[in-house]
PDB file of C-alpha atoms in Angstrom:
ATOM      1  CA  UNK A   7       0.000   0.000   0.000  1.00  0.00           C
ATOM      2  CA  UNK A   8       2.823   2.421   0.852  1.00  0.00           C
ATOM      3  CA  UNK A   9       4.500   1.741  -2.501  1.00  0.00           C
ATOM      4  CA  UNK A  10       1.289   2.611  -4.336  1.00  0.00           C
ATOM      5  CA  UNK A  11       0.812   5.776  -2.290  1.00  0.00           C
ATOM      6  CA  UNK A  12       4.421   6.809  -2.986  1.00  0.00           C
ATOM      7  CA  UNK A  13       3.972   6.187  -6.715  1.00  0.00           C
ATOM      8  CA  UNK A  14       0.635   8.037  -6.809  1.00  0.00           C
ATOM      9  CA  UNK A  15       2.008  11.031  -4.903  1.00  0.00           C
ATOM     10  CA  UNK A  16       4.821  11.526  -7.411  1.00  0.00           C
ATOM     11  CA  UNK A  17       2.526  11.628 -10.488  1.00  0.00           C
ATOM     12  CA  UNK A  18       2.155  15.016 -12.201  1.00  0.00           C
ATOM     13  CA  UNK A  19      -0.856  17.336 -12.050  1.00  0.00           C
ATOM     14  CA  UNK A  20      -1.730  20.609 -13.735  1.00  0.00           C
ATOM     15  CA  UNK A  21      -2.553  22.834 -10.762  1.00  0.00           C
ATOM     16  CA  UNK A  22      -4.876  25.845 -11.060  1.00  0.00           C
ATOM     17  CA  UNK A  23      -4.114  28.108  -8.115  1.00  0.00           C
ATOM     18  CA  UNK A  24      -6.375  31.153  -7.561  1.00  0.00           C
ATOM     19  CA  UNK A  25      -5.398  34.090  -5.370  1.00  0.00           C
ATOM     20  CA  UNK A  26      -8.625  33.332  -3.491  1.00  0.00           C
ATOM     21  CA  UNK A  27     -10.956  30.365  -3.699  1.00  0.00           C
ATOM     22  CA  UNK A  28     -10.391  26.635  -3.871  1.00  0.00           C
ATOM     23  CA  UNK A  29      -7.588  25.370  -6.133  1.00  0.00           C
ATOM     24  CA  UNK A  30      -8.039  22.357  -8.369  1.00  0.00           C
ATOM     25  CA  UNK A  31      -5.776  20.032 -10.296  1.00  0.00           C
ATOM     26  CA  UNK A  32      -6.052  17.329 -12.923  1.00  0.00           C
ATOM     27  CA  UNK A  33      -3.752  14.404 -13.610  1.00  0.00           C
ATOM     28  CA  UNK A  34      -1.285  14.781 -16.454  1.00  0.00           C
ATOM     29  CA  UNK A  35       1.958  13.347 -17.819  1.00  0.00           C
ATOM     30  CA  UNK A  36       4.787  14.505 -20.092  1.00  0.00           C
ATOM     31  CA  UNK A  37       3.434  14.854 -23.639  1.00  0.00           C
ATOM     32  CA  UNK A  38      -0.107  15.665 -22.486  1.00  0.00           C
ATOM     33  CA  UNK A  39      -1.781  18.726 -24.067  1.00  0.00           C
ATOM     34  CA  UNK A  40      -4.407  21.142 -22.757  1.00  0.00           C
ATOM     35  CA  UNK A  41      -5.593  24.576 -23.824  1.00  0.00           C
ATOM     36  CA  UNK A  42      -7.047  27.843 -22.661  1.00  0.00           C
ATOM     37  CA  UNK A  43     -10.002  28.906 -24.793  1.00  0.00           C
ATOM     38  CA  UNK A  44     -11.304  32.471 -24.643  1.00  0.00           C
ATOM     39  CA  UNK A  45     -12.970  35.281 -26.552  1.00  0.00           C
ATOM     40  CA  UNK A  46     -10.754  38.160 -27.663  1.00  0.00           C
ATOM     41  CA  UNK A  47     -11.862  41.238 -25.713  1.00  0.00           C
ATOM     42  CA  UNK A  48     -11.871  43.653 -28.680  1.00  0.00           C
ATOM     43  CA  UNK A  49     -12.435  41.497 -31.762  1.00  0.00           C
ATOM     44  CA  UNK A  50     -14.974  39.220 -29.971  1.00  0.00           C
ATOM     45  CA  UNK A  51     -13.587  36.165 -31.806  1.00  0.00           C
ATOM     46  CA  UNK A  52     -12.387  32.755 -30.581  1.00  0.00           C
ATOM     47  CA  UNK A  53      -8.806  32.381 -29.351  1.00  0.00           C
ATOM     48  CA  UNK A  54      -7.113  29.174 -28.126  1.00  0.00           C
ATOM     49  CA  UNK A  55      -3.648  28.799 -26.552  1.00  0.00           C
ATOM     50  CA  UNK A  56      -2.247  25.226 -26.564  1.00  0.00           C
ATOM     51  CA  UNK A  57       0.165  23.940 -23.922  1.00  0.00           C
ATOM     52  CA  UNK A  58       2.273  20.784 -23.819  1.00  0.00           C
ATOM     53  CA  UNK A  59       3.301  19.295 -20.473  1.00  0.00           C
ATOM     54  CA  UNK A  60       7.040  18.616 -20.447  1.00  0.00           C
ATOM     55  CA  UNK A  61       7.494  17.855 -16.744  1.00  0.00           C
ATOM     56  CA  UNK A  62       7.295  19.501 -13.336  1.00  0.00           C
ATOM     57  CA  UNK A  63       7.570  23.292 -13.687  1.00  0.00           C
ATOM     58  CA  UNK A  64       7.831  22.904 -17.460  1.00  0.00           C
ATOM     59  CA  UNK A  65       5.118  23.856 -19.951  1.00  0.00           C
ATOM     60  CA  UNK A  66       5.525  24.621 -23.633  1.00  0.00           C
ATOM     61  CA  UNK A  67       3.043  26.909 -25.378  1.00  0.00           C
ATOM     62  CA  UNK A  68       3.119  25.085 -28.711  1.00  0.00           C
ATOM     63  CA  UNK A  69       0.748  27.273 -30.679  1.00  0.00           C
ATOM     64  CA  UNK A  70      -2.177  29.634 -30.580  1.00  0.00           C
ATOM     65  CA  UNK A  71      -5.198  29.522 -32.876  1.00  0.00           C
ATOM     66  CA  UNK A  72      -7.460  32.471 -33.614  1.00  0.00           C
ATOM     67  CA  UNK A  73     -10.261  33.462 -35.977  1.00  0.00           C
ATOM     68  CA  UNK A  74      -9.184  36.790 -37.430  1.00  0.00           C
ATOM     69  CA  UNK A  75      -6.259  39.128 -37.844  1.00  0.00           C
ATOM     70  CA  UNK A  76      -7.121  42.230 -35.891  1.00  0.00           C
ATOM     71  CA  UNK A  77      -6.485  44.406 -32.870  1.00  0.00           C
ATOM     72  CA  UNK A  78      -3.910  42.875 -30.530  1.00  0.00           C
ATOM     73  CA  UNK A  79      -3.309  39.774 -32.623  1.00  0.00           C
ATOM     74  CA  UNK A  80       0.199  38.529 -33.350  1.00  0.00           C
ATOM     75  CA  UNK A  81       1.455  39.360 -36.818  1.00  0.00           C
ATOM     76  CA  UNK A  82       5.253  39.792 -36.799  1.00  0.00           C
ATOM     77  CA  UNK A  83       7.378  36.966 -38.265  1.00  0.00           C
ATOM     78  CA  UNK A  84       9.438  36.971 -35.050  1.00  0.00           C
ATOM     79  CA  UNK A  85       6.355  35.804 -33.113  1.00  0.00           C
ATOM     80  CA  UNK A  86       6.244  32.431 -34.875  1.00  0.00           C
ATOM     81  CA  UNK A  87       5.164  30.609 -38.001  1.00  0.00           C
ATOM     82  CA  UNK A  88       1.677  31.688 -39.113  1.00  0.00           C
ATOM     83  CA  UNK A  89      -0.460  29.331 -41.217  1.00  0.00           C
ATOM     84  CA  UNK A  90      -4.130  29.154 -42.218  1.00  0.00           C
ATOM     85  CA  UNK A  91      -6.136  26.129 -41.065  1.00  0.00           C
ATOM     86  CA  UNK A  92      -8.690  24.200 -43.152  1.00  0.00           C
ATOM     87  CA  UNK A  93     -11.532  25.797 -41.174  1.00  0.00           C
ATOM     88  CA  UNK A  94     -10.306  29.332 -42.015  1.00  0.00           C
ATOM     89  CA  UNK A  95      -8.674  30.094 -38.680  1.00  0.00           C
ATOM     90  CA  UNK A  96      -5.057  31.143 -38.161  1.00  0.00           C
ATOM     91  CA  UNK A  97      -2.492  29.008 -36.358  1.00  0.00           C
ATOM     92  CA  UNK A  98       0.672  30.555 -34.933  1.00  0.00           C
ATOM     93  CA  UNK A  99       3.401  28.063 -33.987  1.00  0.00           C
ATOM     94  CA  UNK A 100       5.237  29.523 -30.992  1.00  0.00           C
ATOM     95  CA  UNK A 101       7.055  26.898 -28.880  1.00  0.00           C
ATOM     96  CA  UNK A 102       7.511  29.194 -25.864  1.00  0.00           C
ATOM     97  CA  UNK A 103       8.589  27.612 -22.559  1.00  0.00           C
ATOM     98  CA  UNK A 104       6.975  28.535 -19.249  1.00  0.00           C
ATOM     99  CA  UNK A 105       7.576  27.444 -15.653  1.00  0.00           C
ATOM    100  CA  UNK A 106       4.064  28.630 -14.804  1.00  0.00           C
ATOM    101  CA  UNK A 107       1.335  30.793 -16.271  1.00  0.00           C
ATOM    102  CA  UNK A 108      -0.079  33.840 -14.526  1.00  0.00           C
ATOM    103  CA  UNK A 109      -3.343  35.345 -15.697  1.00  0.00           C
ATOM    104  CA  UNK A 110      -6.240  37.446 -14.490  1.00  0.00           C
ATOM    105  CA  UNK A 111      -9.591  36.195 -15.711  1.00  0.00           C
ATOM    106  CA  UNK A 112     -12.373  38.425 -17.029  1.00  0.00           C
ATOM    107  CA  UNK A 113     -16.003  38.015 -17.990  1.00  0.00           C
ATOM    108  CA  UNK A 114     -15.307  39.652 -21.359  1.00  0.00           C
ATOM    109  CA  UNK A 115     -12.863  36.878 -22.300  1.00  0.00           C
ATOM    110  CA  UNK A 116     -14.916  34.014 -20.787  1.00  0.00           C
ATOM    111  CA  UNK A 117     -11.818  31.796 -20.338  1.00  0.00           C
ATOM    112  CA  UNK A 118     -12.100  28.018 -20.187  1.00  0.00           C
ATOM    113  CA  UNK A 119      -9.352  25.536 -19.460  1.00  0.00           C
ATOM    114  CA  UNK A 120      -9.910  22.452 -21.621  1.00  0.00           C
ATOM    115  CA  UNK A 121      -8.246  19.085 -21.049  1.00  0.00           C
ATOM    116  CA  UNK A 122      -9.575  16.151 -23.031  1.00  0.00           C
ATOM    117  CA  UNK A 123     -13.340  16.013 -22.466  1.00  0.00           C
ATOM    118  CA  UNK A 124     -13.139  18.242 -19.359  1.00  0.00           C
ATOM    119  CA  UNK A 125     -14.075  21.918 -19.733  1.00  0.00           C
ATOM    120  CA  UNK A 126     -13.395  24.139 -16.716  1.00  0.00           C
ATOM    121  CA  UNK A 127     -15.204  27.499 -16.877  1.00  0.00           C
ATOM    122  CA  UNK A 128     -12.809  29.733 -14.959  1.00  0.00           C
ATOM    123  CA  UNK A 129     -15.338  32.570 -14.502  1.00  0.00           C
ATOM    124  CA  UNK A 130     -17.907  30.225 -12.931  1.00  0.00           C
ATOM    125  CA  UNK A 131     -15.209  28.745 -10.696  1.00  0.00           C
ATOM    126  CA  UNK A 132     -13.538  31.976  -9.537  1.00  0.00           C
ATOM    127  CA  UNK A 133     -15.339  35.102 -10.749  1.00  0.00           C
ATOM    128  CA  UNK A 134     -14.389  38.337 -12.474  1.00  0.00           C
ATOM    129  CA  UNK A 135     -10.864  39.641 -11.942  1.00  0.00           C
ATOM    130  CA  UNK A 136      -9.377  36.696 -10.081  1.00  0.00           C
ATOM    131  CA  UNK A 137      -5.643  36.168 -10.567  1.00  0.00           C
ATOM    132  CA  UNK A 138      -4.591  32.573 -11.280  1.00  0.00           C
ATOM    133  CA  UNK A 139      -1.357  30.654 -11.516  1.00  0.00           C
ATOM    134  CA  UNK A 140      -1.305  27.481 -13.568  1.00  0.00           C
ATOM    135  CA  UNK A 141       1.629  25.119 -13.258  1.00  0.00           C
ATOM    136  CA  UNK A 142       2.690  21.492 -13.475  1.00  0.00           C
ATOM    137  CA  UNK A 143       3.825  19.896 -10.244  1.00  0.00           C
ATOM    138  CA  UNK A 144       4.024  16.564  -8.493  1.00  0.00           C
ATOM    139  CA  UNK A 145       0.810  15.603  -6.742  1.00  0.00           C
ATOM    140  CA  UNK A 146       2.539  15.618  -3.331  1.00  0.00           C
ATOM    141  CA  UNK A 147       3.739  19.217  -3.919  1.00  0.00           C
ATOM    142  CA  UNK A 148       0.179  20.240  -4.792  1.00  0.00           C
ATOM    143  CA  UNK A 149      -1.139  18.541  -1.633  1.00  0.00           C
ATOM    144  CA  UNK A 150       1.596  20.086   0.522  1.00  0.00           C
ATOM    145  CA  UNK A 151       1.043  23.641  -0.754  1.00  0.00           C
ATOM    146  CA  UNK A 152      -2.758  23.544  -0.637  1.00  0.00           C
ATOM    147  CA  UNK A 153      -3.896  21.133   2.054  1.00  0.00           C
ATOM    148  CA  UNK A 154      -1.149  20.569   4.613  1.00  0.00           C
TER     149      UNK A 154
END
């Protein structure tokens, strides 16, 4: 039993840590992908940022996909490789590493964190203006920081 508990505690999770409110986490592993889906605040079009789990404290923003070229959208060649998708959207390959993500959620953007079939509505969970950190950590680190 102790061997199983030790193994389970060292598995990775994506931890969503609000400045206030209850944190949550979901199981992950290196090579797993998840995304943040939102509505652009000015253009009012769909925007998705895709992240690849590389390990503890290691995320890679692989690409972002958006519906139009407009206000506040990436456009410079230095920002990545821009292609057009079959459905008419734009895909910007970025491959930017992060130890953790920090964001403040807003009702205008209606952000969702999507992992497989799970869709976490961040506004319903935490409310307007809440600051969040999102990071990959071992399950025992998540437990230690949030429950012990």
